Coordinates of C-alpha atoms in Angstrom, one line a residue:
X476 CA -42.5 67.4 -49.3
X477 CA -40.6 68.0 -52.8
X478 CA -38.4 70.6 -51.2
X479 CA -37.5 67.6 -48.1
X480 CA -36.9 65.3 -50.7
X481 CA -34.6 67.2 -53.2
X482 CA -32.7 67.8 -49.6
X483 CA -32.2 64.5 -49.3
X484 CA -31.2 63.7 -52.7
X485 CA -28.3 66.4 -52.3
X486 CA -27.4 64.2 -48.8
X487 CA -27.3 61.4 -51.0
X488 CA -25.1 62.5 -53.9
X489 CA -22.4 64.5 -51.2
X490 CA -22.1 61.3 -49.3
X491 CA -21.9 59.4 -52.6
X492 CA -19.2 61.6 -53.7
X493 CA -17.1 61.4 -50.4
X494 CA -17.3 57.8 -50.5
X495 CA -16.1 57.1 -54.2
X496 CA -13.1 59.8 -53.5
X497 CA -12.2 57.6 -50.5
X498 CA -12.3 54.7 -52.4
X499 CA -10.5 55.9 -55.4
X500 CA -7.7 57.6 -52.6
X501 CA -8.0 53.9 -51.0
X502 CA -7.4 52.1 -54.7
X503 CA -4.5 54.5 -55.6
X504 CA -2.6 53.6 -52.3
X505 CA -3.8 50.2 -52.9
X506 CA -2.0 50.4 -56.5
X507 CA 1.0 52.1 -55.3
X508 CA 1.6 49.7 -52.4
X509 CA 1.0 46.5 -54.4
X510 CA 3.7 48.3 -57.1
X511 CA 6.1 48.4 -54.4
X512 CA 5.6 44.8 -53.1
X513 CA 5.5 43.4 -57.0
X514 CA 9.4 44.8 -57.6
X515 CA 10.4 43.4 -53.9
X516 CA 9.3 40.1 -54.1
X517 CA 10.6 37.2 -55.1
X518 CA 9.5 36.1 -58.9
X519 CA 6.6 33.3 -59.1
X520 CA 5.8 31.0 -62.2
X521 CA 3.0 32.2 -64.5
X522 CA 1.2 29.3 -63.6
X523 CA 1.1 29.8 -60.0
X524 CA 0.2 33.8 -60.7
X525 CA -2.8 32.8 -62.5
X526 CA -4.2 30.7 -59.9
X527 CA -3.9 32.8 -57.4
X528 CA -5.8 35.4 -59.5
X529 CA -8.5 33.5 -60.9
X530 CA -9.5 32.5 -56.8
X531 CA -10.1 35.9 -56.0
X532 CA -13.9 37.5 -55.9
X533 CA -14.4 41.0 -55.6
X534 CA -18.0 42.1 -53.7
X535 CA -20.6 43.8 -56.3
X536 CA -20.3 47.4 -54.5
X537 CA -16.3 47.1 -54.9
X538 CA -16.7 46.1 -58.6
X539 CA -19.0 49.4 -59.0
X540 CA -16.7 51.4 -57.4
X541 CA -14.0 50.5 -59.3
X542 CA -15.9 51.0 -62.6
X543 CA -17.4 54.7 -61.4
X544 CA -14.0 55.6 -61.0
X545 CA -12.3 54.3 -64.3
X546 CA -15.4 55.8 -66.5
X547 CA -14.2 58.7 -65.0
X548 CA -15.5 60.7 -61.8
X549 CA -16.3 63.8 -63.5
X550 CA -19.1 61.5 -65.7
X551 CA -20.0 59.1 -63.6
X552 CA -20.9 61.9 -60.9
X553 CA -23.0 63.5 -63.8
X554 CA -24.9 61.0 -64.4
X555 CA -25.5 59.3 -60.9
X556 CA -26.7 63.1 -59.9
X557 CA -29.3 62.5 -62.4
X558 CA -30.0 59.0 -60.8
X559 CA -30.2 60.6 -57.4
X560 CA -32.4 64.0 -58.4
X561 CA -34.8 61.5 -60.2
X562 CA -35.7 59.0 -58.4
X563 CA -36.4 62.5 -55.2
X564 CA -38.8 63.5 -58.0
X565 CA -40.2 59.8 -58.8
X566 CA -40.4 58.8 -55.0
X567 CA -42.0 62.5 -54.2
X568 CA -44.4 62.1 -57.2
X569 CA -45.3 58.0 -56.2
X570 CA -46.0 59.3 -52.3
X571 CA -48.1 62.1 -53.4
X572 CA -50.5 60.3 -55.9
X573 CA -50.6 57.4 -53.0
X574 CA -52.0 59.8 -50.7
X575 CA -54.2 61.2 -53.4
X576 CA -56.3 58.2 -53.6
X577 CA -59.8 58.3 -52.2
X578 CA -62.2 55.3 -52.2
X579 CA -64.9 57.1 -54.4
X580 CA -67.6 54.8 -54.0
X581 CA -67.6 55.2 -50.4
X582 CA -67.2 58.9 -50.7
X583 CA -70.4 58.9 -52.8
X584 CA -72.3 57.0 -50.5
X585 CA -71.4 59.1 -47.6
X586 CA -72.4 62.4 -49.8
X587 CA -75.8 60.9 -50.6
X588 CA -76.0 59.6 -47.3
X589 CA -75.7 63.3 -46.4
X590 CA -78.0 64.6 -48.4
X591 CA -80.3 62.8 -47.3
X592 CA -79.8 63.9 -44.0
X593 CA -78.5 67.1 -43.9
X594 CA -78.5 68.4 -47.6
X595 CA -75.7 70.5 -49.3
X596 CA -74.7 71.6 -46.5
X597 CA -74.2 67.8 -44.6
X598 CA -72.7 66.9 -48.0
X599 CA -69.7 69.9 -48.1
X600 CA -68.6 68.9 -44.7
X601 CA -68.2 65.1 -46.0
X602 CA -66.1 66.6 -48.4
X603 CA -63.8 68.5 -45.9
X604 CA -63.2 65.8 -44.0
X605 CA -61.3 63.7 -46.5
X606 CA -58.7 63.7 -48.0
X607 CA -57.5 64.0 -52.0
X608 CA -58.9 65.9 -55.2
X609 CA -61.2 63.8 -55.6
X610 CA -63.0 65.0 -52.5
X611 CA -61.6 68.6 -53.5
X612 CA -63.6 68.1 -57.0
X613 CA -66.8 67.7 -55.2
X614 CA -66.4 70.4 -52.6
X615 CA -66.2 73.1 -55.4
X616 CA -69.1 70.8 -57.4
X617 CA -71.3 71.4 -53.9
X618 CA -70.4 75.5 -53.5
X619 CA -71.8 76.2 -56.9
X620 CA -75.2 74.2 -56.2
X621 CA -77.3 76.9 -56.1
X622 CA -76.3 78.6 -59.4
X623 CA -77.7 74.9 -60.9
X624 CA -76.5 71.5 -62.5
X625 CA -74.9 72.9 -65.3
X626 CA -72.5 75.4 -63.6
X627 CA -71.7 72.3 -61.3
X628 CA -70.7 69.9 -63.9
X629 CA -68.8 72.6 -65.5
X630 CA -66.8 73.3 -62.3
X631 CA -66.5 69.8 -61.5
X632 CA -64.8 69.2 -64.9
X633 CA -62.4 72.3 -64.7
X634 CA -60.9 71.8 -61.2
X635 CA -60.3 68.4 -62.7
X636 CA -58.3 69.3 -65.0
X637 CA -56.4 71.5 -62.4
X638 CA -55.8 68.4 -60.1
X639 CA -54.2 66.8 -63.4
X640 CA -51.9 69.4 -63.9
X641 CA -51.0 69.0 -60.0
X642 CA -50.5 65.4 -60.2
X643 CA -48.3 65.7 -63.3
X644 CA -46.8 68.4 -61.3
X645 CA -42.1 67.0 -61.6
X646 CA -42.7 64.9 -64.7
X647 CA -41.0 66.9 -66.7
X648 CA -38.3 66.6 -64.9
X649 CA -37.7 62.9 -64.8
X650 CA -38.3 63.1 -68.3
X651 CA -35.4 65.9 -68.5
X652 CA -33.2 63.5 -67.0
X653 CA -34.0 60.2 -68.3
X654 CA -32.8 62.0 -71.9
X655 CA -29.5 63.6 -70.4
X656 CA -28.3 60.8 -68.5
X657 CA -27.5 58.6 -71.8
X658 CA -26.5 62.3 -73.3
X659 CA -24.0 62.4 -70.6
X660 CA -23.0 58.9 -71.3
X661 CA -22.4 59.6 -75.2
X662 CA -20.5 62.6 -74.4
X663 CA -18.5 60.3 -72.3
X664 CA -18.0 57.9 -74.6
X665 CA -16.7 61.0 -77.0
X666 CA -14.4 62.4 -74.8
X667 CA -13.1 58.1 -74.3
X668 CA -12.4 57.7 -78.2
X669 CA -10.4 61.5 -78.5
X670 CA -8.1 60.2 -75.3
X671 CA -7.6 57.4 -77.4
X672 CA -6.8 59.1 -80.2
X673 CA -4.4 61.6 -78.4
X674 CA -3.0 58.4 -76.8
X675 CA -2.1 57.0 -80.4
X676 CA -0.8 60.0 -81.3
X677 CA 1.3 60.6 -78.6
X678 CA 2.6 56.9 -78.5
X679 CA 2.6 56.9 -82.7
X680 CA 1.6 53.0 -82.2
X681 CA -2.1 51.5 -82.3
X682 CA -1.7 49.2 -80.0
X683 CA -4.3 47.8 -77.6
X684 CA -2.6 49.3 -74.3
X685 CA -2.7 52.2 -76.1
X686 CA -6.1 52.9 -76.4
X687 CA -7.6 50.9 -73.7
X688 CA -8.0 53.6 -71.3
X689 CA -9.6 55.4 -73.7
X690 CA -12.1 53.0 -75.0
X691 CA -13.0 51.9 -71.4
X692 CA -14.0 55.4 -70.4
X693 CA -16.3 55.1 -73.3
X694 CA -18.1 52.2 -72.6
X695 CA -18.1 52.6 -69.1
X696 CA -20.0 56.3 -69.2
X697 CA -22.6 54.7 -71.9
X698 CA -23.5 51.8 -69.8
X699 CA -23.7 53.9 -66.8
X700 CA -25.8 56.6 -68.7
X701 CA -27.9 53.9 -70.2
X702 CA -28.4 52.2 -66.6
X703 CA -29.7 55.4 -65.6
X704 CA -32.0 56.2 -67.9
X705 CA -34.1 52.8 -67.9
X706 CA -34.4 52.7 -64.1
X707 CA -36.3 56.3 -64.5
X708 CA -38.1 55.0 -66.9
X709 CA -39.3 52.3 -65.1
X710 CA -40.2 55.0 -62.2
X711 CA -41.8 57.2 -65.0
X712 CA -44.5 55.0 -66.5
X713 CA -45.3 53.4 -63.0
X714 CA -46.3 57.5 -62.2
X715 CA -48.3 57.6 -66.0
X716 CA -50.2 54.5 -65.1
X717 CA -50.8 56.2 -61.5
X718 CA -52.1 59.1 -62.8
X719 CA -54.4 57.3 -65.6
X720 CA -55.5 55.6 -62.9
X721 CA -56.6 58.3 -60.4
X722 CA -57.7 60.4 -63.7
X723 CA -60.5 57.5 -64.9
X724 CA -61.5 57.8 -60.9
X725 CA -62.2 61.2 -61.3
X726 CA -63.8 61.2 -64.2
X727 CA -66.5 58.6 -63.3
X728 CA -67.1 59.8 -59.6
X729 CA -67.6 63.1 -61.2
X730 CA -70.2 61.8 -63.4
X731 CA -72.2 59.9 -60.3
X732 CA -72.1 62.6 -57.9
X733 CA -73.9 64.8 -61.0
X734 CA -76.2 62.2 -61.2
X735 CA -76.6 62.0 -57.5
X736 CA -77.4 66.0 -57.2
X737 CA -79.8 65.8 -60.2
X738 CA -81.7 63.1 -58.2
X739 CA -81.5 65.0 -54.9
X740 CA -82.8 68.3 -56.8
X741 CA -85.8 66.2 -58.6
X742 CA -86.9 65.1 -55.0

């Protein structure tokens, strides 16, 4: 499933890439044409010119396209790649620990139910027919009956902490990439202020036109890699607080079905 969704999340970021070329080929025509139709047409009053720009809305998605490309594609492509990669990992991680949950207390009535019945044996299959570690935890619990409580409460506690490590399987890298998006951003925001500072030089003025490309590079690439980061880390705690969750599950259903088998061996 990680390997579908990481193939997906390289989909994503080539079609994302085609279409803010287009658009930045589409907004260079765009410039060059209204250039052209500017120095043809008759002049207006300022008045009139202001009005007729203060009427016009641009749509959200045009607005964002226009900023990716003046922050600079080279960046902005950075750091939506880490957008893209982490939310594969988040969405692959969210699905996963879904699908991991097990109602426990239905589990453990249908393994004491079976023991009843049937005895370790009856319980086992229970086990193999559902789904998650929790159901996992207890098969191993069951195989090690015979070698007494002790060994299974001591399995029980060790493949726990081997479905952990499985759940918490990718965090590591959301984590990598909630720290280098805004890292991208900064460096963005460096490489802004030394085009400003070669623009001063080159012009030997400081005047606002000078270093406005530069300084809008900057800001642009810290929003963006800013943005970035606090949407994965939204993703990234939601995942903790999964995996807290599903962890306390373990831990307790692990401590009734030991008390279950010590009742079922006392009988």
């Amino acid at each position: 499933m990680k390997k579908f969704f990481m193939f997906l999340a390289v989909i994503g970021f080539t079609a994302l890439s085609a279409q803010f070329a287009a658009a930045q080929e589409t907004e260079a025509v765009e410039d060059t044409t209204a250039t052209e139709t500017a120095a043809a047409a008759p002049a207006v009053n300022d008045a009139s010119q202001l009005f007729a720009g203060s009427g016009e809305e641009v749509p959200f998605h045009q607005a964002l396209k226009t900023k990716f490309i003046e922050g600079g594609p080279g960046f902005m492509a950075l750091i939506i790649l880490c957008l893209i990669l982490g939310l594969a990992v988040a969405i692959e991680r969210i699905l996963y620990l879904s699908l991991s949950k097990t109602n426990t207390k239905k589990l453990l009535a249908a393994i004491e139910e079976a023991l009843k019945e049937g005895g370790i044996e009856k319980a086992k299959d229970v086990c193999r027919n559902t789904r998650g570690p929790v159901a996992s935890i207890f098969y191993q619990g069951l195989l090690r009956y015979d070698q007494g409580i002790d060994v299974v409460e001591k399995t029980v506690v060790s493949y726990g902490s081997v479905n952990m490590s499985l759940m918490e399987n990718g965090l590591s890298w959301i984590a990598l990439f909630i720290a280098i998006a805004p890292s991208l951003g900064f460096l963005g925001t460096v490489v802004g202020m030394i085009q400003a500072f070669d623009a001063i030089q080159a012009a030997g003025d400081i005047s606002p036109n000078v270093v406005a490309g530069g300084m809008k590079v900057a800001l642009i690439t810290t929003v963006g890699g800013l943005i970035v980061a606090m949407i994965l880390q939204v993703f990234y705690n939601y995942i903790l607080a999964k995996i807290d969750d599903l962890t306390i599950d373990m831990e307790d259903s692990s401590i009734s079905l030991v008390d279950i088998l010590v009742k079922y061996e006392n009988k």
